[in-house]
Amino acid sequence: MFLFNRKTLGKAAFVIHCVVVQFLAGAKESLAQITFEPLGSEVTSAFRHFDGFTGQYRLVEAMTGGVAVLDYDGDGDEDIYLLSGQDLDGEPDSRKTNALLRNDGSNVFVNVTQTAGVGDTGFSLGVAVGDYNNDGCPDIFVNNYGRNNLYQNNGDGTFTSVAHELTSDLDAAMAAGCCFLDRDGDGDLDLFVANYVRESFPHKTHVYKGKPTYPSPLRHKAERDLLFDNLGDGHFREIGRQIGVGTRASRSMGVTTFDYEDDGDLDILVANDAEENFLYANDGSGNFEEVGLLAGIALDARGLPQASMGIACLDLNGDHRLDLYMSSYSNEFAAFYENKGDGFFDDETVRSGGVAFRNITWGIVAADFDNDGAVDLYIGCGDLDDDQRADVEGNLVLWNNHRGGFKELPQPAGGSTRGVVGADLNSDGLVDVVCNNSSDLPEILINTSKSVGGYLDVRLVGTACNRDALGSRVTLQADGYRAIQQLTSGTSYQSDGSRLLHFGVPDAAGGDLQLTVHWPDGSTQSEISVTRNRCLQVIQRARPSDARK
Amino acid sequence: MISNRIVGCLLSLVCLSVCACSKKRIAQVGNGQGAKQIEVSEAEGGGADVLEDPAEAFAFLSGPSPAGLALVEEARRTVSAARAALPRSVAVRKLEAALEFEFGAQEVARELWIDVLADSPEDPVALERLAQYEIDHGQHESAAEYLERALAALPDNFELILLLAKSQRNASQLDAAKATLEKSISEVDTKRVDRRLLAEVHFELASICCSQGEQESAAENWRESVGLFPDYREAHLALARYLARRGEAAAAREHLVRYRELQSKFVDERESGRETYDDDKQNARDIARLYTELASVFLGEAHSDVGVKLLERAAAICPSDIQSRRMLAWEASQAGRAHEATKWLQSAADQNLDKLQCQIEAAQAEVAGGLLQQAEHRLAKYVQAYPQDVSAKVSLARFFLSVISKPREAVNLLESVTSEHPTSENYELLSAAYVQAGERTKALASIDRAVSLDPHNSQLKAVKAMIKQED
């Protein structure tokens, strides 16, 4: 499996260098490389994650936290927002906050948390980015264990906390992933907030094999998820159960939205820990029905629940349908749910050569890392309690073999990763990776792969639909090449990714590129003769009568 | 031959363990080799009270249970001493490995299982545990190799067959997994196999067929699963999805509804288990079981003193452990201490009020000891607590008939039993009750009913003839 011994790779030489033989159908053999180089601690030490460890092994300690990328200052590059835990007992420690790292270009990141006013002192787990008031500036929602927080972007590099908008009777629940979506097509972004469990008190430390450890989530009561409706006047109202969301409690982890049956609206997928995943199917009017079981996403191929953690949603097998890859617990298969069309998915993990990873897999990024036209995966790994496991392995890269399967590539040991997101941080046409590591410095991994083909980054601006254009479906095609993506919020594990859609374009793709955008309001827009290797901004062309109010 | 010194050490260890956990006073008797320590106990029950102590329970708030951890360490020391005492015993080494596997470092356990294999190369338990280790480490191919060897020793073991097929499947050896399952279905006498296990075999086969794109074969096997085990919720869901994709919405819905019912029941049970599950108690149960098995080894080696000490410790650690109490009762009865035997069985029954067999065993012992009222009260209490348990009613009726001669009470019970469970056996017993109550007409009617339910049973006919004759 491995080309060389992982243990011979030191952390100092933290370079993922993997050479695999790539077989393209009917094409000559070629070498593909996927390499990442981490930025040094002089950059990453601007933030250190804190898990709130108390010695009591409270489950929430092991679950934090997510990471987001956003262009908060509108300067065209991606900034990073990292989440941290907090002291679980007593007053919050003002040194243990979330952090906003401003991207100043040339791999320079500056901690601007204080000036931006986003140093949340809550125990943070999930994060979502969305322009909820359609003012062109991305806002940040933080799902805390405790009171949640919504940071409204003031457009001048600072934020204002408008937390009161998003409180509920479930603030005491252990939080999880979250995401924005325009559920009812009214042009503003609503917010889906997942919850994990409600901690039992008094806390009782779990002992396994004679040692204290984190308990199974099944020992805690499951909690329901929430949906906050954006009233369009700057206020939200929780209406989950009225519209079919959160009618059953579950132990939610990562969440995402996508149009699972291609009917033009956004559905919500919730990765649940140790029980069936939920797929809330949108009926087009903003009401939902949970259909995960029949759709084939709820359980694995053998009808068993997995400890689902993170979610990646992209066309993984090149059939122009959105597939799913979901991370899971140690020694479980990270599940590959292949979209068969008509709203049905099959767990094709075994057939695609999937492996049960030794470590728990958490955050997950689907992206074409080497621009060869096929979507690869980057998976964050880490154990609940790394101290009790001496041989913690590093994160994983799964290279897409163009034949409906993946090949695991070797990697050195890194931190105990939770949230992972992908974004082209240095605007070089390659997707980089940011990992939020439990009780450790983050990793900012610059993609130094040799680009096999070209690329196109697409930024969408909605005018008639929501400003973020969440829910838009984009098709890019050329001779012998076609790729689709959907712009959504919520990804990976408790994280939110880039709003730039990155298309790797293989050299074999001939002729001009044509881009078609299916906006969430049903309108379609095409751009022809698109030039490669650049970032293209597409602003929705709308009739005056369609303009968002 | 075990040296007296080592046996003495082991006895000391067991006694010291008791002391450590239950804070009993110890007085040492004798010196040098073979010295033994005798407990001077202030209270019965050994170390179990430690785990029940509320103050101890609150220790969890700031960390692990000291008693729980101490118990594991005690078990390690005890097994280690046992190994020193019986260095050639494969059984002891297996228990040592099992202990490490359950409570310690898996790598250590693995070494121990390999050590077992050195002496007993085809030991199926060692092979299965080594396979489990490989599975836990994602090495499914190696696991499959161990399991194939284990299956060679136990070819009819469906748990092993299933584990092998799953390992092969997880190693992407789909054809091999399929062959394993198909072979098991065709070669093993499936009538003798637990239906649930067989249903699982078909379900696994269906999953593989599905992965290979053979939807029809998969559906056939899912149907087999449901036929064999109607509450197989995963099979219901698989059929629901299969039918939904074929557009058979009504049939799909039927299976989906069934799945949801079963799943809901499963979750309710799990959630209620979540409320009551206790790590320390589970650990105590596991270690008590280990001590009991260790005791069997020593009893088999004619070291009943060590065996009995281990059993007593098991009983003390886990107040609800049945097997150790049964064995202690057996040892006591063999030594002519009937009263002590009864005490052990009563203890098992009192701690397991929901287990009929325990109540029956205790009642039998009480009857043998002349404690008839206690026996009657015990069985009647169980019947009252579990009115749906037919076996309990029948047992109590038998007790009324054969022990204390209360035929009228037996008749009342058996009339109720036969109205709900009209079997030939129950009618035969009712007939006997009527006979004893002097109601021969009803006895005859009952035996007639029994004969009609089992017309080829010659014994029933003979009983009928006897009743007629006496009439």
Short mmCIF file of N, CA, C and O in Angstrom, two decimals, chain B residues 218-256:
data_model
loop_
_atom_site.label_atom_id
_atom_site.label_comp_id
_atom_site.label_asym_id
_atom_site.label_seq_id
_atom_site.Cartn_x
_atom_site.Cartn_y
_atom_site.Cartn_z
N ALA B 218 -29.31 -10.31 -4.86
CA ALA B 218 -29.30 -9.62 -3.57
C ALA B 218 -30.69 -9.64 -2.96
O ALA B 218 -30.88 -9.99 -1.79
N ALA B 219 -31.66 -9.29 -3.78
CA ALA B 219 -33.05 -9.24 -3.28
C ALA B 219 -33.51 -10.61 -2.78
O ALA B 219 -34.18 -10.73 -1.75
N GLU B 220 -33.12 -11.63 -3.52
CA GLU B 220 -33.49 -13.00 -3.14
C GLU B 220 -32.93 -13.32 -1.74
O GLU B 220 -33.62 -13.89 -0.89
N ASN B 221 -31.70 -12.92 -1.52
CA ASN B 221 -31.08 -13.19 -0.22
C ASN B 221 -31.65 -12.31 0.90
O ASN B 221 -31.76 -12.76 2.04
N TRP B 222 -32.00 -11.09 0.57
CA TRP B 222 -32.65 -10.25 1.59
C TRP B 222 -33.97 -10.89 2.01
O TRP B 222 -34.34 -10.89 3.17
N ARG B 223 -34.69 -11.42 1.00
CA ARG B 223 -35.98 -12.06 1.32
C ARG B 223 -35.75 -13.30 2.20
O ARG B 223 -36.52 -13.57 3.12
N GLU B 224 -34.70 -14.04 1.89
CA GLU B 224 -34.36 -15.20 2.73
C GLU B 224 -34.11 -14.75 4.17
O GLU B 224 -34.55 -15.39 5.12
N SER B 225 -33.39 -13.66 4.30
CA SER B 225 -33.06 -13.14 5.64
C SER B 225 -34.33 -12.83 6.42
O SER B 225 -34.47 -13.21 7.59
N VAL B 226 -35.24 -12.13 5.76
CA VAL B 226 -36.49 -11.75 6.43
C VAL B 226 -37.33 -12.99 6.73
O VAL B 226 -37.99 -13.07 7.78
N GLY B 227 -37.28 -13.97 5.82
CA GLY B 227 -38.02 -15.21 6.06
C GLY B 227 -37.49 -15.95 7.28
O GLY B 227 -38.26 -16.48 8.09
N LEU B 228 -36.19 -15.97 7.40
CA LEU B 228 -35.58 -16.69 8.52
C LEU B 228 -35.71 -15.91 9.83
O LEU B 228 -35.87 -16.49 10.90
N PHE B 229 -35.62 -14.61 9.72
CA PHE B 229 -35.67 -13.79 10.93
C PHE B 229 -36.50 -12.54 10.62
O PHE B 229 -35.97 -11.54 10.12
N PRO B 230 -37.79 -12.62 10.89
CA PRO B 230 -38.70 -11.54 10.45
C PRO B 230 -38.38 -10.17 11.03
O PRO B 230 -38.82 -9.17 10.50
N ASP B 231 -37.61 -10.13 12.12
CA ASP B 231 -37.29 -8.82 12.71
C ASP B 231 -35.95 -8.28 12.22
O ASP B 231 -35.35 -7.42 12.86
N TYR B 232 -35.47 -8.76 11.11
CA TYR B 232 -34.16 -8.33 10.59
C TYR B 232 -34.33 -6.94 9.96
O TYR B 232 -34.70 -6.81 8.80
N ARG B 233 -34.03 -5.93 10.75
CA ARG B 233 -34.39 -4.59 10.29
C ARG B 233 -33.57 -4.14 9.09
O ARG B 233 -34.10 -3.49 8.17
N GLU B 234 -32.26 -4.48 9.07
CA GLU B 234 -31.45 -4.05 7.92
C GLU B 234 -31.94 -4.67 6.62
O GLU B 234 -31.91 -4.04 5.57
N ALA B 235 -32.42 -5.91 6.72
CA ALA B 235 -32.93 -6.57 5.51
C ALA B 235 -34.22 -5.91 5.04
O ALA B 235 -34.46 -5.76 3.84
N HIS B 236 -35.05 -5.51 6.00
CA HIS B 236 -36.28 -4.79 5.62
C HIS B 236 -35.93 -3.50 4.89
O HIS B 236 -36.55 -3.16 3.89
N LEU B 237 -34.94 -2.79 5.41
CA LEU B 237 -34.56 -1.52 4.78
C LEU B 237 -34.00 -1.77 3.37
O LEU B 237 -34.34 -1.06 2.42
N ALA B 238 -33.16 -2.79 3.26
CA ALA B 238 -32.57 -3.10 1.95
C ALA B 238 -33.68 -3.43 0.95
O ALA B 238 -33.65 -2.98 -0.20
N LEU B 239 -34.66 -4.20 1.40
CA LEU B 239 -35.76 -4.55 0.49
C LEU B 239 -36.58 -3.30 0.14
O LEU B 239 -37.02 -3.14 -1.00
N ALA B 240 -36.76 -2.43 1.12
CA ALA B 240 -37.51 -1.20 0.86
C ALA B 240 -36.82 -0.38 -0.23
O ALA B 240 -37.46 0.10 -1.17
N ARG B 241 -35.51 -0.27 -0.13
CA ARG B 241 -34.76 0.51 -1.13
C ARG B 241 -34.81 -0.17 -2.49
O ARG B 241 -34.99 0.47 -3.52
N TYR B 242 -34.65 -1.48 -2.47
CA TYR B 242 -34.69 -2.24 -3.73
C TYR B 242 -36.03 -2.04 -4.43
O TYR B 242 -36.09 -1.76 -5.63
N LEU B 243 -37.10 -2.18 -3.66
CA LEU B 243 -38.44 -2.07 -4.25
C LEU B 243 -38.74 -0.64 -4.67
O LEU B 243 -39.37 -0.42 -5.72
N ALA B 244 -38.28 0.33 -3.88
CA ALA B 244 -38.51 1.74 -4.25
C ALA B 244 -37.86 2.06 -5.58
O ALA B 244 -38.42 2.75 -6.43
N ARG B 245 -36.68 1.53 -5.79
CA ARG B 245 -35.97 1.80 -7.05
C ARG B 245 -36.65 1.12 -8.23
O ARG B 245 -36.50 1.55 -9.37
N ARG B 246 -37.37 0.07 -7.93
CA ARG B 246 -38.12 -0.61 -9.01
C ARG B 246 -39.49 0.04 -9.20
O ARG B 246 -40.28 -0.42 -10.02
N GLY B 247 -39.77 1.04 -8.40
CA GLY B 247 -41.05 1.73 -8.54
C GLY B 247 -42.19 1.05 -7.81
O GLY B 247 -43.35 1.43 -7.96
N GLU B 248 -41.88 0.03 -7.00
CA GLU B 248 -42.94 -0.66 -6.26
C GLU B 248 -43.12 0.03 -4.91
O GLU B 248 -42.70 -0.47 -3.85
N ALA B 249 -43.77 1.17 -4.98
CA ALA B 249 -43.84 2.07 -3.81
C ALA B 249 -44.55 1.43 -2.62
O ALA B 249 -44.10 1.57 -1.48
N ALA B 250 -45.68 0.76 -2.87
CA ALA B 250 -46.47 0.22 -1.75
C ALA B 250 -45.68 -0.84 -0.99
O ALA B 250 -45.61 -0.83 0.25
N ALA B 251 -45.08 -1.74 -1.76
CA ALA B 251 -44.29 -2.81 -1.12
C ALA B 251 -43.09 -2.23 -0.40
O ALA B 251 -42.72 -2.67 0.70
N ALA B 252 -42.50 -1.22 -1.01
CA ALA B 252 -41.34 -0.58 -0.38
C ALA B 252 -41.75 0.05 0.94
O ALA B 252 -41.05 -0.09 1.95
N ARG B 253 -42.89 0.73 0.92
CA ARG B 253 -43.36 1.40 2.12
C ARG B 253 -43.57 0.39 3.25
O ARG B 253 -43.25 0.65 4.41
N GLU B 254 -44.11 -0.76 2.89
CA GLU B 254 -44.38 -1.81 3.88
C GLU B 254 -43.09 -2.19 4.62
O GLU B 254 -43.05 -2.28 5.85
N HIS B 255 -42.05 -2.42 3.86
CA HIS B 255 -40.77 -2.79 4.48
C HIS B 255 -40.18 -1.61 5.26
O HIS B 255 -39.56 -1.81 6.30
N LEU B 256 -40.36 -0.42 4.72
CA LEU B 256 -39.81 0.75 5.41
C LEU B 256 -40.51 0.97 6.75
O LEU B 256 -39.87 1.28 7.76
#
